[in-house]
Amino acid sequence: MPSTQPVTVNLGPQHPSTHGVFRMRVTFDGEEIVDVEPVFGYLHRGSEKLAEERTYTQVLTLTDRMDYVSSMLNNQSYILAVEKLANVEPSPRGVWLRMIASELQRIASHLVATGFLIQDLGALGTPLIYSMRQREYILDLFEMLCGARITNSYLRPGGVYMDAPEEFWPALDKVLLDVPHAFDELEELLSANEIIKSRTIGVSILSPESMVNASITGPMLRAGGVDWDLRHRNPYDFYDQINFHRPLHNSSDNFARFWVRIQEARESVKIIRQCIDKIEPGPVRPSFDEVPRLLRPPPGDVYSAIEGSKGELGFYLVSDGGIAPYRCHVRASSLINLTLLREMLIGELFNDLFVSFGSIDLNMGEVDR
Amino acid sequence: MIGPGLLRGLKITLINFFRFPATIQYPNRRVWLPELSRYNSLTPLKLFLETPKSAILSLFGMAEIPMKIPQSPRFRGNEFAWFEDRCTGCASCAKYCPLGIIEIVTSPGSTDIQEGENYSIDVFDIDIGRCMFCGLCVEACPYDALHMGTSFERSTTVRNKLVINKDNLNNSDKKPSSWYRPQFEEREFNPFDSEIEDHYEAGRHEKPEKRTMKDRWVDRNN
């Protein structure tokens, strides 16, 4: 029996599979992972510091660029924090519109996550392009709403900046009809294929207790069977008027994480349909007399969190009564979901490294901010 | 490892193989002869006489015509439409810009007999190279003078050319996007077909008739 010697390999930061610029120092013993040391900060842009010298509306453009595959949800989280800080009463139509927009963004984000799982497993291109194609139709809807596809500064304190155009509603119906078919296809590719099953089921299992201790949230936690969804537990906007089901899985492996994401996107379609039923005509934001362009919230601090596509996404804002936040801190779900990376990977094989890493569905723009 | 699930996956790829492609050919797309003659508005015979090379290529579906990408009227392109006659030089856009890339220099300029004194705008520079096209400047403009443009093909090889100054803004196409301009949507203005000629049309209000303007300024005392 030949003896093996541990080898330390540097992965990244410029590596195509690290979903951005992420570096890992991995020690292998043969094919088995012995130790992982994550190194990040290569995409640090100082968004939190930059927010201190921008007015409350201008900070919105920074939040677009934090998690750039779900910028609408970042906008929503930030705007909710500002509304809580400045005691702004939002307009109902604006709230329904931003709920529709953020659920669309959740579908788009889960499409990206699922597509890249199959890409990480080695199915180069084809399944990823199926999901990206479907995401493109959602981005077309965002272009109709706010003129940008990814960095969409759509929301404003008190609602959204402008009402949806007329051609948006038929296009939205068309997308809502298409999305379940796209997820049927992805699920057929993902959950029927024996190779994908054998490579994801039972890999990188995390116990629910350790995940709760590490304050992991989002689809990753629900894949471990913990029923924790802020839309249900701590309803913001009008989620208390919406009925939706929270998909749970018990095995907490790589397969469960992606199964939960697919089912969650199907629930988002149902949420959007309920929003369309309940939306009523009216103003989409309060007038500039009530909510001026230059907000001056009273001194104080506030923390407000939403259920983002990757977990609990919260903004902590401190106001000193001026036009800019005194301090802005982001509870980035991607960063906190990374905390158990070492526990996930130790004992697994080299092949599963990037699959497990991708199953966190992290975004380096949000990790480093 | 190998089972019926592989075949079910292959069935999906087979179905997608026969789907209509979702991609868009850019910047040119390849067309056949009928579409080429329709594009050039020439009969096929004339096409062969005037441009024989592309006409022969079109017999094999290889002739190229420019592709127009479908865009939403609210699309925020990387240019601006600016109406100097509407701009008062108040610099609201410069104050509202998160990056501070708009530079405005005004001086007490001409005196309009009807409107009184007004500022002349000496410098109106927008550094497109640092702009992130968030559109907040357009939202801040109280006189509807600055609009987002809809074109996006502005690449240059020199960094200095990315700063668009007053002359560039005046000479550029006035095809504003309807981002934060609900009056364009109410009027169903399509920036991809038409252009705004008169600065009065860009505003939120109706263009006053000449008679009412005369009432306002000349016959006021009568």
Coordinates of C-alpha atoms in Angstrom, one line a residue, chain A residues 131-279:
Chain A
S131 CA -31.8 28.5 -17.8
M132 CA -30.1 31.6 -19.0
R133 CA -32.5 31.8 -21.9
Q134 CA -35.4 31.8 -19.5
R135 CA -33.7 34.4 -17.4
E136 CA -33.4 36.6 -20.4
Y137 CA -37.1 36.8 -20.8
I138 CA -37.3 38.0 -17.1
L139 CA -34.6 40.6 -17.8
D140 CA -36.6 41.8 -20.8
L141 CA -39.5 42.5 -18.3
F142 CA -37.1 44.5 -16.1
E143 CA -36.0 46.5 -19.2
M144 CA -39.7 47.3 -19.8
L145 CA -40.1 48.4 -16.1
C146 CA -37.0 50.4 -15.5
G147 CA -34.8 50.5 -18.7
A148 CA -32.0 48.4 -17.3
R149 CA -31.6 44.6 -17.2
I150 CA -29.2 44.1 -14.3
T151 CA -28.5 47.3 -12.5
N152 CA -32.1 48.3 -12.2
S153 CA -32.6 51.2 -9.8
Y154 CA -36.3 50.6 -9.9
L155 CA -37.4 51.2 -6.3
R156 CA -37.7 54.5 -4.5
P157 CA -38.5 55.3 -0.9
G158 CA -42.3 54.8 -0.8
G159 CA -42.8 52.6 -3.8
V160 CA -41.3 52.5 -7.3
Y161 CA -40.2 55.3 -9.5
M162 CA -42.8 54.9 -12.2
D163 CA -45.8 52.7 -13.0
A164 CA -45.3 49.6 -15.2
P165 CA -46.0 50.3 -18.9
E166 CA -49.1 48.8 -20.5
E167 CA -47.1 46.3 -22.5
F168 CA -45.6 44.9 -19.3
W169 CA -48.7 43.0 -18.2
P170 CA -49.2 40.8 -21.2
A171 CA -45.5 40.1 -21.3
L172 CA -45.6 39.2 -17.6
D173 CA -48.4 36.7 -18.3
K174 CA -46.4 35.1 -21.1
V175 CA -43.3 34.7 -18.8
L176 CA -45.4 33.3 -16.0
L177 CA -46.8 30.7 -18.4
D178 CA -43.3 29.8 -19.6
V179 CA -41.4 29.7 -16.3
P180 CA -43.0 26.5 -14.9
H181 CA -42.2 24.7 -18.2
A182 CA -38.6 25.8 -17.9
F183 CA -38.4 24.5 -14.4
D184 CA -40.1 21.2 -15.5
E185 CA -37.3 20.9 -18.0
L186 CA -34.6 21.7 -15.5
E187 CA -36.0 19.3 -13.0
E188 CA -36.2 16.6 -15.5
L189 CA -32.6 17.2 -16.4
L190 CA -31.6 17.5 -12.7
S191 CA -33.6 15.0 -10.8
A192 CA -34.0 12.2 -13.4
N193 CA -30.4 12.0 -14.5
E194 CA -28.5 9.1 -12.7
I195 CA -25.1 10.8 -13.0
I196 CA -26.3 14.0 -11.4
K197 CA -28.1 12.0 -8.7
S198 CA -25.1 9.9 -7.8
R199 CA -22.9 12.9 -7.7
T200 CA -25.1 15.2 -5.6
I201 CA -27.2 13.0 -3.3
G202 CA -25.4 12.5 0.0
V203 CA -22.6 14.9 -0.8
S204 CA -21.6 17.7 1.6
I205 CA -24.3 17.1 4.3
L206 CA -24.7 19.7 6.9
S207 CA -26.7 19.1 10.1
P208 CA -29.6 21.5 10.7
E209 CA -28.2 22.3 14.2
S210 CA -24.8 23.4 12.8
M211 CA -26.5 25.5 10.1
V212 CA -28.7 27.3 12.7
N213 CA -25.6 27.9 14.9
A214 CA -23.8 29.4 12.0
S215 CA -26.9 31.5 11.2
I216 CA -27.2 30.2 7.7
T217 CA -30.4 31.2 6.0
G218 CA -32.3 30.9 2.8
P219 CA -32.7 27.8 0.6
M220 CA -29.6 26.3 2.1
L221 CA -31.3 26.2 5.6
R222 CA -34.6 25.0 4.2
A223 CA -32.9 22.2 2.4
G224 CA -32.0 21.0 5.9
G225 CA -35.7 20.9 7.0
V226 CA -35.7 24.1 9.0
D227 CA -38.9 26.0 8.2
W228 CA -37.4 29.6 8.3
D229 CA -38.6 32.0 5.7
L230 CA -38.8 35.7 6.6
R231 CA -41.7 36.2 4.2
H232 CA -43.6 33.9 6.4
R233 CA -42.0 34.5 9.8
N234 CA -41.7 38.3 9.7
P235 CA -43.8 39.5 6.8
Y236 CA -42.7 42.7 5.2
D237 CA -44.5 44.6 2.4
F238 CA -47.8 42.7 1.8
Y239 CA -46.6 39.2 2.2
D240 CA -49.0 38.7 5.1
Q241 CA -51.8 38.9 2.5
I242 CA -50.3 36.2 0.3
N243 CA -50.6 32.4 0.7
F244 CA -47.6 30.4 -0.3
H245 CA -46.1 27.1 0.5
R246 CA -42.5 26.8 1.8
P247 CA -40.7 23.9 0.2
L248 CA -38.6 21.9 2.6
H249 CA -36.2 19.0 2.1
N250 CA -34.7 16.9 4.9
S251 CA -31.5 15.5 3.5
S252 CA -29.5 18.8 3.4
D253 CA -27.1 17.7 0.7
N254 CA -26.3 19.3 -2.6
F255 CA -29.3 17.8 -4.3
A256 CA -31.7 19.1 -1.7
R257 CA -30.4 22.6 -2.0
F258 CA -31.1 22.7 -5.7
W259 CA -34.4 20.9 -5.3
V260 CA -35.5 23.5 -2.8
R261 CA -34.5 26.3 -5.2
I262 CA -36.6 24.9 -8.0
Q263 CA -39.6 24.4 -5.9
E264 CA -39.2 27.9 -4.4
A265 CA -39.2 29.5 -7.9
R266 CA -42.5 27.7 -8.6
E267 CA -43.9 29.2 -5.5
S268 CA -42.7 32.6 -6.7
V269 CA -44.9 32.2 -9.8
K270 CA -47.9 31.6 -7.6
I271 CA -47.0 34.7 -5.4
I272 CA -46.8 36.9 -8.6
R273 CA -50.2 35.6 -9.7
Q274 CA -51.7 36.6 -6.4
C275 CA -50.1 40.0 -6.6
I276 CA -51.5 40.6 -10.0
D277 CA -55.0 39.7 -8.7
K278 CA -54.6 42.1 -5.8
I279 CA -53.0 45.1 -7.4

